Structure formats: structure tokens, C-alpha cells
């Protein structure tokens, strides 16, 4: 089966995920990988005019939410994957790629797709039981915490859903998804254009609840 064609888009962001070779931990300690990635992301913003909305680094993979105004996601990610591999190789004397394959992308057209993907990315360390709250994890970045590290773009969809203050956003990020909701998002992110999973019985899309009820 051949590689699926690249969707080049400049209006909507992508979710990107890339995993380490054999799903092993990255060859460098996570704090060193973090510094390396942040430097490369900063270069991407300057050189390719991309916009970064969220980034989370785990021990053996990363999640990225990125917009490419020049419709060049393939060029951007080729550069990002190649440069990160070369830098790790120089530091570790490795020969092979640090990745287990090509990055995977999902285009986020609808506002709710963007919001739930944003939350999914930033909840990854919580879901993995590494931290109790999103904002405590040191290797994750969004507009609402650690925003001084990179020129993170605001996700304007948040304001359309009454999540106006930073604290409301953080509260929302820390609301856990149900198993069904989590499955729906994970399924959507495996598709080239995001689409929620459907309930087997009703055949309707499983759409996670976006709103926070006031106490």
C-alpha cells in the first residue's frame, strides 16, 4: 500500500505526531530533547512562517499543532524530522534515524476538532500518569503556560466557547475525557482529515463535551 498523498493547506492547522524508533525512548534525556526541539521550532517559525499552537514532548513521541501559511507541511516536517535526527546523531554517535517512520498528520478543519485536539495534546502527560495537571508538566507548551519559551499563537476558537481567561482554559484542560470521548479523538487523529468516531449502536459521531459548567 502506497503512502497517502500529502494534504497541503494554509487555512487550517494540523495535528502532527511522530514516534521514536521501535517506540523506544528517544536517545537523549527528555530535557535535552526538549531544548533541541524548542530551538528547531523557533527556527521553523522564523524560516517557514509557521504558527505553533501547542507542543508536547513525551519520552518516545511528540504531539504538535501547527499551521503552515505557505501550504508546505511536507517541506516543514521533512526539515524538522531531518534536523532533529542529525542533531541527535551528532550527540549520540547513532547512525539510524531516531524515528520509527514518517510523521502522521491530521487536518483540523472544524473548530471543535481544533479544540479537542489542543486539549488532547496537552493532556497527554496526564493521561500517561506522569503528572496530575497539564500545567505541571515541564515539557509541554501552549499559549496559557510556558508561553515565553516560544511565540505561541493563541487558539482563537477558545474565545468562541467562553473560555476567555487563562484560568478557565486551564480548568477546561484538566477536565478528563470519558473513554468513549478519548477513543473518538484518537480515531479522528488517525485520519488525514479529522473526523470523530461513530457510536456502534447509534451510528452518530461521538463528540466530546467542550464546555465547563460553572460551580
Short mmCIF file of C-alpha atoms in Angstrom, two decimals:
data_model
loop_
_atom_site.label_atom_id
_atom_site.label_comp_id
_atom_site.label_asym_id
_atom_site.label_seq_id
_atom_site.Cartn_x
_atom_site.Cartn_y
_atom_site.Cartn_z
CA UNK A 1 0.00 0.00 0.00
CA UNK A 2 1.49 3.35 -1.03
CA UNK A 3 1.89 6.42 1.12
CA UNK A 4 -1.22 8.54 1.28
CA UNK A 5 -0.92 11.84 -0.60
CA UNK A 6 0.03 14.93 1.38
CA UNK A 7 -2.75 17.44 2.02
CA UNK A 8 -1.23 20.91 1.69
CA UNK A 9 -3.29 23.53 3.49
CA UNK A 10 -2.76 27.10 4.66
CA UNK A 11 -6.08 27.94 6.38
CA UNK A 12 -6.36 25.18 8.96
CA UNK A 13 -3.84 23.69 11.39
CA UNK A 14 -2.60 20.11 11.53
CA UNK A 15 -2.09 17.70 14.35
CA UNK A 16 1.31 16.06 13.94
CA UNK A 17 2.64 13.04 15.81
CA UNK A 18 6.00 11.31 15.39
CA UNK A 19 7.30 8.37 17.39
CA UNK A 20 10.77 7.14 18.27
CA UNK A 21 12.23 4.07 16.62
CA UNK A 22 10.54 0.87 17.87
CA UNK A 23 8.61 3.08 20.31
CA UNK A 24 11.72 3.17 22.49
CA UNK A 25 12.62 6.31 24.41
CA UNK A 26 14.42 9.00 22.47
CA UNK A 27 18.22 8.54 22.64
CA UNK A 28 18.81 11.72 24.67
CA UNK A 29 17.32 12.59 28.07
CA UNK A 30 13.99 14.32 27.69
CA UNK A 31 15.27 17.70 28.92
CA UNK A 32 17.92 17.68 26.18
CA UNK A 33 15.39 16.59 23.57
CA UNK A 34 13.11 19.40 24.75
CA UNK A 35 15.80 22.04 24.29
CA UNK A 36 16.64 20.66 20.86
CA UNK A 37 13.02 20.68 19.71
CA UNK A 38 12.29 24.16 21.03
CA UNK A 39 15.27 25.54 19.13
CA UNK A 40 14.11 23.84 15.92
CA UNK A 41 10.52 25.01 16.35
CA UNK A 42 11.73 28.55 16.77
CA UNK A 43 13.68 28.22 13.53
CA UNK A 44 10.56 26.88 11.76
CA UNK A 45 8.61 29.96 12.79
CA UNK A 46 11.30 32.29 11.51
CA UNK A 47 12.24 30.42 8.34
CA UNK A 48 8.91 28.98 7.19
CA UNK A 49 6.47 31.42 8.81
CA UNK A 50 4.62 28.59 10.58
CA UNK A 51 2.40 29.15 13.60
CA UNK A 52 2.69 26.87 16.61
CA UNK A 53 -0.37 26.41 18.83
CA UNK A 54 0.69 23.54 21.08
CA UNK A 55 3.57 21.14 21.54
CA UNK A 56 4.02 18.26 23.98
CA UNK A 57 7.10 16.09 24.19
CA UNK A 58 6.87 12.62 25.71
CA UNK A 59 9.70 10.13 26.23
CA UNK A 60 9.12 8.35 22.92
CA UNK A 61 6.94 10.68 20.82
CA UNK A 62 5.73 14.22 20.40
CA UNK A 63 2.46 15.96 19.51
CA UNK A 64 2.41 19.22 17.60
CA UNK A 65 -0.37 21.55 16.47
CA UNK A 66 0.89 23.69 13.60
CA UNK A 67 -0.40 25.98 10.85
CA UNK A 68 1.51 26.36 7.56
CA UNK A 69 0.53 29.63 5.84
CA UNK A 70 2.73 28.70 2.86
CA UNK A 71 0.93 25.36 2.30
CA UNK A 72 4.18 23.46 2.79
CA UNK A 73 3.59 20.98 5.61
CA UNK A 74 5.64 18.31 3.82
CA UNK A 75 8.69 20.58 3.46
CA UNK A 76 8.38 21.88 7.02
CA UNK A 77 8.14 18.41 8.55
CA UNK A 78 10.88 16.96 6.34
CA UNK A 79 13.21 19.67 7.59
CA UNK A 80 12.09 19.28 11.22
CA UNK A 81 12.47 15.48 11.26
CA UNK A 82 15.78 15.53 9.40
CA UNK A 83 17.37 18.26 11.52
CA UNK A 84 16.29 16.69 14.80
CA UNK A 85 17.66 13.33 13.67
CA UNK A 86 21.00 14.83 12.61
CA UNK A 87 21.41 16.70 15.88
CA UNK A 88 20.70 13.62 17.96
CA UNK A 89 23.05 11.56 15.79
CA UNK A 90 25.86 14.04 16.40
CA UNK A 91 25.30 13.93 20.16
CA UNK A 92 24.94 10.15 20.45
CA UNK A 93 27.00 8.74 17.54
CA UNK A 94 23.90 6.99 16.24
CA UNK A 95 23.68 6.09 12.55
CA UNK A 96 19.99 5.35 12.04
CA UNK A 97 17.04 7.70 12.23
CA UNK A 98 15.67 8.37 15.68
CA UNK A 99 12.12 7.93 14.34
CA UNK A 100 10.19 4.76 13.66
CA UNK A 101 8.74 6.12 10.44
CA UNK A 102 7.25 9.16 8.80
CA UNK A 103 5.27 11.63 10.88
CA UNK A 104 1.47 11.27 10.84
CA UNK A 105 -0.78 14.26 10.26
CA UNK A 106 -4.47 15.08 10.58
CA UNK A 107 -6.00 18.27 9.21
CA UNK A 108 -8.24 20.09 11.72
CA UNK A 109 -10.94 21.91 9.78
CA UNK A 110 -13.77 22.30 12.29
CA UNK A 111 -13.42 24.47 15.45
CA UNK A 112 -14.38 21.59 17.76
CA UNK A 113 -11.74 19.41 16.09
CA UNK A 114 -9.10 22.02 16.86
CA UNK A 115 -10.26 22.50 20.44
CA UNK A 116 -10.36 18.82 21.29
CA UNK A 117 -7.03 18.18 19.61
CA UNK A 118 -5.48 21.09 21.51
CA UNK A 119 -6.76 19.61 24.75
CA UNK A 120 -5.73 16.07 23.74
CA UNK A 121 -2.16 17.20 23.06
CA UNK A 122 -1.81 18.98 26.38
CA UNK A 123 -3.49 16.21 28.38
CA UNK A 124 -1.09 13.55 27.07
CA UNK A 125 1.17 13.59 30.17
CA UNK A 126 -1.87 13.47 32.46
CA UNK A 127 -3.29 10.52 30.58
CA UNK A 128 0.08 8.76 30.88
CA UNK A 129 0.00 9.35 34.68
CA UNK A 130 3.20 11.41 34.55
CA UNK A 131 1.58 14.47 36.08
CA UNK A 132 -1.71 15.28 37.78
CA UNK A 133 -2.37 18.55 35.93
CA UNK A 134 -1.47 19.77 32.46
CA UNK A 135 0.25 22.94 33.64
CA UNK A 136 2.64 20.98 35.88
CA UNK A 137 4.31 19.15 33.00
CA UNK A 138 7.59 20.89 32.08
CA UNK A 139 7.85 19.57 28.50
CA UNK A 140 4.62 20.97 27.12
CA UNK A 141 3.76 24.39 25.78
CA UNK A 142 0.67 26.37 24.82
CA UNK A 143 -0.49 29.97 24.95
CA UNK A 144 -1.56 29.60 28.56
CA UNK A 145 1.59 28.24 30.21
CA UNK A 146 5.29 28.47 29.34
CA UNK A 147 4.29 30.84 26.56
CA UNK A 148 7.51 32.82 26.98
CA UNK A 149 9.51 29.90 25.55
CA UNK A 150 8.13 30.33 22.03
CA UNK A 151 5.95 32.86 20.27
CA UNK A 152 2.93 30.64 20.70
CA UNK A 153 -0.14 31.68 18.74
CA UNK A 154 -3.50 31.97 20.54
CA UNK A 155 -6.09 29.42 19.53
CA UNK A 156 -8.93 31.83 18.80
CA UNK A 157 -11.54 29.03 18.93
CA UNK A 158 -11.17 29.10 22.72
CA UNK A 159 -12.71 32.56 22.91
CA UNK A 160 -15.65 31.41 20.82
CA UNK A 161 -16.51 28.91 23.57
CA UNK A 162 -16.44 31.31 26.53
CA UNK A 163 -13.02 30.11 27.67
CA UNK A 164 -11.70 33.63 27.83
CA UNK A 165 -9.39 33.70 30.85
CA UNK A 166 -6.23 31.65 31.19
CA UNK A 167 -7.60 30.01 34.32
CA UNK A 168 -10.79 28.91 32.57
CA UNK A 169 -8.72 27.36 29.81
CA UNK A 170 -6.51 25.53 32.31
CA UNK A 171 -9.58 24.31 34.21
CA UNK A 172 -11.01 23.04 30.93
CA UNK A 173 -7.75 21.30 30.01
CA UNK A 174 -7.83 19.45 33.30
CA UNK A 175 -11.32 18.02 32.78
CA UNK A 176 -10.84 14.35 31.91
CA UNK A 177 -12.33 12.81 28.77
CA UNK A 178 -14.51 9.73 29.07
CA UNK A 179 -13.13 6.55 27.50
CA UNK A 180 -15.60 6.93 24.64
CA UNK A 181 -14.62 10.55 24.02
CA UNK A 182 -10.91 9.71 24.16
CA UNK A 183 -11.41 6.88 21.68
CA UNK A 184 -13.31 9.21 19.35
CA UNK A 185 -10.50 11.78 19.32
CA UNK A 186 -7.76 9.17 18.88
CA UNK A 187 -9.69 7.70 15.96
CA UNK A 188 -10.09 11.15 14.41
CA UNK A 189 -6.39 11.88 14.66
CA UNK A 190 -5.57 8.74 12.67
CA UNK A 191 -7.44 10.14 9.68
CA UNK A 192 -5.85 12.53 7.16
CA UNK A 193 -8.79 14.89 7.72
CA UNK A 194 -10.03 14.70 11.29
CA UNK A 195 -13.43 13.10 11.85
CA UNK A 196 -14.87 11.80 15.12
CA UNK A 197 -15.53 8.10 15.60
CA UNK A 198 -19.12 6.90 15.46
CA UNK A 199 -21.06 5.08 18.16
CA UNK A 200 -21.55 1.46 17.07
CA UNK A 201 -25.20 1.45 18.10
CA UNK A 202 -26.47 4.88 17.09
CA UNK A 203 -24.02 5.44 14.21
CA UNK A 204 -23.75 9.05 15.35
CA UNK A 205 -20.42 10.80 15.86
CA UNK A 206 -19.10 10.81 19.41
CA UNK A 207 -18.46 14.50 20.10
CA UNK A 208 -16.77 15.34 23.41
CA UNK A 209 -18.41 17.98 25.58
CA UNK A 210 -16.44 21.22 25.28
CA UNK A 211 -17.98 23.34 27.98
CA UNK A 212 -17.21 23.86 31.64
CA UNK A 213 -20.11 24.19 33.99
CA UNK A 214 -19.70 27.00 36.48
CA UNK A 215 -19.51 25.84 40.08
#
